[in-house]
mmCIF file of N, CA and C in Angstrom:
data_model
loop_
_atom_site.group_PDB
_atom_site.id
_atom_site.type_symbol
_atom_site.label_atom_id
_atom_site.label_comp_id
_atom_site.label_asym_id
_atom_site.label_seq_id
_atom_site.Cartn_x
_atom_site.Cartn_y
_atom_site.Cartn_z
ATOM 1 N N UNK A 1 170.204 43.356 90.034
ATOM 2 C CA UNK A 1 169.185 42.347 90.233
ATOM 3 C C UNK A 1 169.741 41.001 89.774
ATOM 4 N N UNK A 2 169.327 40.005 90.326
ATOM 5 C CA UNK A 2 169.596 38.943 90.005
ATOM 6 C C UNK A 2 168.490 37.494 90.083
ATOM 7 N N UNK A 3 168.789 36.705 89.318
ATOM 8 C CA UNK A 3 167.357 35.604 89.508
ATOM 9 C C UNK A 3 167.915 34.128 89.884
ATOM 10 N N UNK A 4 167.528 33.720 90.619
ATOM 11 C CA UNK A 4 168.231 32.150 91.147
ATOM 12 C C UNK A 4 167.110 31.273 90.754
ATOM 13 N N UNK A 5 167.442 30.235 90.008
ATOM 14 C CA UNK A 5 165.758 29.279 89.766
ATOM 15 C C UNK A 5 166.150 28.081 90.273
ATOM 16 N N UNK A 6 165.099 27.498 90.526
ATOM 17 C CA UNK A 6 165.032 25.824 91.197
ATOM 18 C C UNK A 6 165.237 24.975 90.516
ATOM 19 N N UNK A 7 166.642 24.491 89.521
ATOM 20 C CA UNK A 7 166.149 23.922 87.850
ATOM 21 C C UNK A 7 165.520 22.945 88.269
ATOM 22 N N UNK A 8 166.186 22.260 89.491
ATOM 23 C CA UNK A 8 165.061 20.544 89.791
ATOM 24 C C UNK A 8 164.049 20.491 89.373
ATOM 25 N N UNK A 9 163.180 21.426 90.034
ATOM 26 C CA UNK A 9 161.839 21.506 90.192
ATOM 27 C C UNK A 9 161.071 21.707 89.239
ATOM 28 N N UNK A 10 162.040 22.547 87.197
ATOM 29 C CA UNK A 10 161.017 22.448 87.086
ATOM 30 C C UNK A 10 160.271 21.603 86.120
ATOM 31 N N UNK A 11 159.217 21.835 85.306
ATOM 32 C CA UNK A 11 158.139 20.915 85.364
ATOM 33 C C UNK A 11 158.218 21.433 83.452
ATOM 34 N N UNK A 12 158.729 21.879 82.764
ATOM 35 C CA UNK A 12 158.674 22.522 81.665
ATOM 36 C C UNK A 12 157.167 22.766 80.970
ATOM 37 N N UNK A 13 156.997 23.848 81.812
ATOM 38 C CA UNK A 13 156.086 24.808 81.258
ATOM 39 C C UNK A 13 156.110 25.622 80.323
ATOM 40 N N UNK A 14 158.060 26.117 80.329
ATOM 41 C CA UNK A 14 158.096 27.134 79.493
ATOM 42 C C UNK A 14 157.571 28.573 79.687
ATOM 43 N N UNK A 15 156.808 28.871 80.329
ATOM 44 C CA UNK A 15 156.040 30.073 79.939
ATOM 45 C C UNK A 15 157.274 31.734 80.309
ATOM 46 N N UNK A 16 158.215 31.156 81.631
ATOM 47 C CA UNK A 16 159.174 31.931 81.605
ATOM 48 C C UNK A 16 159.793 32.292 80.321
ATOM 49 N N UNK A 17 160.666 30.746 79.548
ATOM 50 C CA UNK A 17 160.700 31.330 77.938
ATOM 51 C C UNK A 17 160.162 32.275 77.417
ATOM 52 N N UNK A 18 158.612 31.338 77.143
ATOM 53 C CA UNK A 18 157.828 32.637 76.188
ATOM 54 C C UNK A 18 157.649 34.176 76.704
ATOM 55 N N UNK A 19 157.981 34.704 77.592
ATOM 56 C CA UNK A 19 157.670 35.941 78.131
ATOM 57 C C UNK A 19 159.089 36.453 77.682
ATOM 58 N N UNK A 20 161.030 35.839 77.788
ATOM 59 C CA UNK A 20 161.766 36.274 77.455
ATOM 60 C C UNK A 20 162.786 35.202 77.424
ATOM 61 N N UNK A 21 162.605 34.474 76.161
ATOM 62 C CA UNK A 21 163.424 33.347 75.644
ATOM 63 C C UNK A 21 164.939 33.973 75.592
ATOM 64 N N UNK A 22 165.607 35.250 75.449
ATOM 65 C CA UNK A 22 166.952 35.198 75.926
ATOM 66 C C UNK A 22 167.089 35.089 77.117
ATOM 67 N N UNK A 23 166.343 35.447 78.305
ATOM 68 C CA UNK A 23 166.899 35.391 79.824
ATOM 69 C C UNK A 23 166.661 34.140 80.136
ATOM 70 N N UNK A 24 165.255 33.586 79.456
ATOM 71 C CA UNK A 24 165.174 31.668 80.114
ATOM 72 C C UNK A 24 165.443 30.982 78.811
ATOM 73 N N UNK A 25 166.814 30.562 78.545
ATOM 74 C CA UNK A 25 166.633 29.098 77.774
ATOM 75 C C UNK A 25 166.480 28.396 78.251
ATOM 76 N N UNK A 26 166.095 27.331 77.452
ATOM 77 C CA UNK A 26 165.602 25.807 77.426
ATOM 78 C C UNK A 26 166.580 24.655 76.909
ATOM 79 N N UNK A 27 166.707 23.989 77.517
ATOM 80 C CA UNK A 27 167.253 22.966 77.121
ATOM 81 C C UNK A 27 166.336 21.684 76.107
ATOM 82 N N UNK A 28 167.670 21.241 75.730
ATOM 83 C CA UNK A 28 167.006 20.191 74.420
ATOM 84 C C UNK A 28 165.782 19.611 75.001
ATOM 85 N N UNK A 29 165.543 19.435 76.708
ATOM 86 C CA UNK A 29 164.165 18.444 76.465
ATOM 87 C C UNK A 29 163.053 19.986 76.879
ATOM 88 N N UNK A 30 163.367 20.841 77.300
ATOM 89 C CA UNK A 30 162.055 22.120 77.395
ATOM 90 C C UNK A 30 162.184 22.558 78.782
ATOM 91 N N UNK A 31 162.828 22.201 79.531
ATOM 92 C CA UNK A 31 163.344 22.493 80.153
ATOM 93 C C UNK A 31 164.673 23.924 80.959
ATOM 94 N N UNK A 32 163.900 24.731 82.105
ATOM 95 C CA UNK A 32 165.239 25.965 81.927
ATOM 96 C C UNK A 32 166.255 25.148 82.083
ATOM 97 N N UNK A 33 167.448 26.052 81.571
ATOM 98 C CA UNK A 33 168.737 25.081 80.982
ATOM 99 C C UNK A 33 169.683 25.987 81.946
ATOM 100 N N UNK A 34 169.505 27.222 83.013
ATOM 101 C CA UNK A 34 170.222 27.682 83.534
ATOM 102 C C UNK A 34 169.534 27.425 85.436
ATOM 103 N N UNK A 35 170.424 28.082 86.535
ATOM 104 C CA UNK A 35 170.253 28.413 87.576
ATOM 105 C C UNK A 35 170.346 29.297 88.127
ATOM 106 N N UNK A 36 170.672 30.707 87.049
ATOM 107 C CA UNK A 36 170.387 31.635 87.358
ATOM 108 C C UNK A 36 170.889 32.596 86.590
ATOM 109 N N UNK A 37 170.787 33.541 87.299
ATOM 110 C CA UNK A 37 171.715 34.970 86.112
ATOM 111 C C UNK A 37 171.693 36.341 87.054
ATOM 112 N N UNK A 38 172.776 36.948 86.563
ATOM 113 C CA UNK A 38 172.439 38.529 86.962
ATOM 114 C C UNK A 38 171.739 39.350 86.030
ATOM 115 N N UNK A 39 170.789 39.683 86.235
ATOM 116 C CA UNK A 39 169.837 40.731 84.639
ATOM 117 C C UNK A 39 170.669 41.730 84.095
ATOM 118 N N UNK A 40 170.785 41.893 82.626
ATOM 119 C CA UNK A 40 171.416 42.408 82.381
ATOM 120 C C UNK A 40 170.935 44.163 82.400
ATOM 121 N N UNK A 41 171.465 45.218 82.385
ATOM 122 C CA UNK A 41 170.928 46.692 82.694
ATOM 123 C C UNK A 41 169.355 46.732 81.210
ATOM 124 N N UNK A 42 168.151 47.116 81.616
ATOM 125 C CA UNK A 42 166.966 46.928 80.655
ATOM 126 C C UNK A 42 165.870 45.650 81.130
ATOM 127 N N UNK A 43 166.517 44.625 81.250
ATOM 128 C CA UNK A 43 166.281 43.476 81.059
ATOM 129 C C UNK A 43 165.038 42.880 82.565
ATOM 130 N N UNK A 44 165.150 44.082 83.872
ATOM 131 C CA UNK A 44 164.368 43.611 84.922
ATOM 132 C C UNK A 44 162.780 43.369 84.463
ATOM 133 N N UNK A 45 162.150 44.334 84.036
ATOM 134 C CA UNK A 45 160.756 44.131 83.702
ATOM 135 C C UNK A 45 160.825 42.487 83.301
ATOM 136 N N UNK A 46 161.548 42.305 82.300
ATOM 137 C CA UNK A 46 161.267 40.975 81.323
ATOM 138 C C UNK A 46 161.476 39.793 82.315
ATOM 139 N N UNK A 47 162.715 40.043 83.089
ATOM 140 C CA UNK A 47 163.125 39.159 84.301
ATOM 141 C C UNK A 47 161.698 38.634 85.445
ATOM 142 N N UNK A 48 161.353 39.929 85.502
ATOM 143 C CA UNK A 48 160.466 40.081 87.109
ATOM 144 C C UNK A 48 159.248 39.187 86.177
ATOM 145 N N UNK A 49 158.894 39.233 85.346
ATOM 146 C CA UNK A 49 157.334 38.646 84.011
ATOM 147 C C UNK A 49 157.428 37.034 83.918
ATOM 148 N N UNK A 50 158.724 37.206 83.502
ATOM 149 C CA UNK A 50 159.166 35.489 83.742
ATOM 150 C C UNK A 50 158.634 34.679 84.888
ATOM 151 N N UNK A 51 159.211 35.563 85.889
ATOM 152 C CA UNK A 51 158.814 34.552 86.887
ATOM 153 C C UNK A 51 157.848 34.729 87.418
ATOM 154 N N UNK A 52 157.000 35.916 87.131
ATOM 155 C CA UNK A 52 155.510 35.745 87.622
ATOM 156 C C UNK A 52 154.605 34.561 86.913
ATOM 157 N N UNK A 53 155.178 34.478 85.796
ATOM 158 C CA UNK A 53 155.045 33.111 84.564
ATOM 159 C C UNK A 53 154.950 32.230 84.732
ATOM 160 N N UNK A 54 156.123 31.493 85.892
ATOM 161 C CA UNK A 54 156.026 30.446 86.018
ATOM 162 C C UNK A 54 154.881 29.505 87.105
ATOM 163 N N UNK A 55 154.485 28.406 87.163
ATOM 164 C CA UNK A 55 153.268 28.021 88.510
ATOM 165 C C UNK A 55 153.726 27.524 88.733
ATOM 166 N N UNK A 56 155.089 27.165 88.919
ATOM 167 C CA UNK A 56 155.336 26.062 90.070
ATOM 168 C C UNK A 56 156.428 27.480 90.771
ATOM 169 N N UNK A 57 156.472 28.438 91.090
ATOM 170 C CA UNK A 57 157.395 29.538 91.690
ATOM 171 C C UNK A 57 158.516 29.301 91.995
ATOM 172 N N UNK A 58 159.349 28.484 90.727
ATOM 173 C CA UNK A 58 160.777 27.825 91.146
ATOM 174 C C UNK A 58 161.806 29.452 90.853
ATOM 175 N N UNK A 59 161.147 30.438 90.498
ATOM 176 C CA UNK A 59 162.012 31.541 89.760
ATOM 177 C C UNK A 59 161.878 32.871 90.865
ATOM 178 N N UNK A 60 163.109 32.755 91.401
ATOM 179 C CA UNK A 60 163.329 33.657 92.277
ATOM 180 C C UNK A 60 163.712 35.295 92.456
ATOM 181 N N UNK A 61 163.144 36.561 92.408
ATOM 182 C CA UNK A 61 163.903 37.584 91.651
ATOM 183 C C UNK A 61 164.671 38.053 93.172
ATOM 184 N N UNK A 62 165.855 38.444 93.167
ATOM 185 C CA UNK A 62 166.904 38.804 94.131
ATOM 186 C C UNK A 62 167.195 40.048 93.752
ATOM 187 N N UNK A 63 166.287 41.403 94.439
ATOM 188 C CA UNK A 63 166.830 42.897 94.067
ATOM 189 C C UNK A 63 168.171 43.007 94.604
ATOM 190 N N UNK A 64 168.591 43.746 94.124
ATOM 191 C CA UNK A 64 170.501 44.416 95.018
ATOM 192 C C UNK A 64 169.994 45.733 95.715
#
């Protein structure tokens, strides 16, 4: 699995963080600080939560 996010877009809500602050950091202004990732083996539930998390739907989940 893998997750591609829109960093442009987003709007720092955070709430991806709070659901799993190792898969979404933030950057110094609150902001996600990445564009994506491959999930690591465990880690999909927390992945797939994130981005139901977010309201602006910049967080994309990409099954394999």
């Amino acid at each position: 699995m893998k997750v591609r996010i829109e960093k442009a877009q987003c709007v720092g809500n955070a709430r991806c963080h709070a659901v799993s602050e190792h898969l979404y950091p933030l950057d110094d202004e609150g902001y996600i600080a990445i564009e994506g990732f491959i999930v690591p083996p465990g880690g999909e539930e927390a992945a797939r939560r994130g981005a139901k998390a977010c309201p602006e739907r910049i967080i994309v989940i990409i099954e394999d």
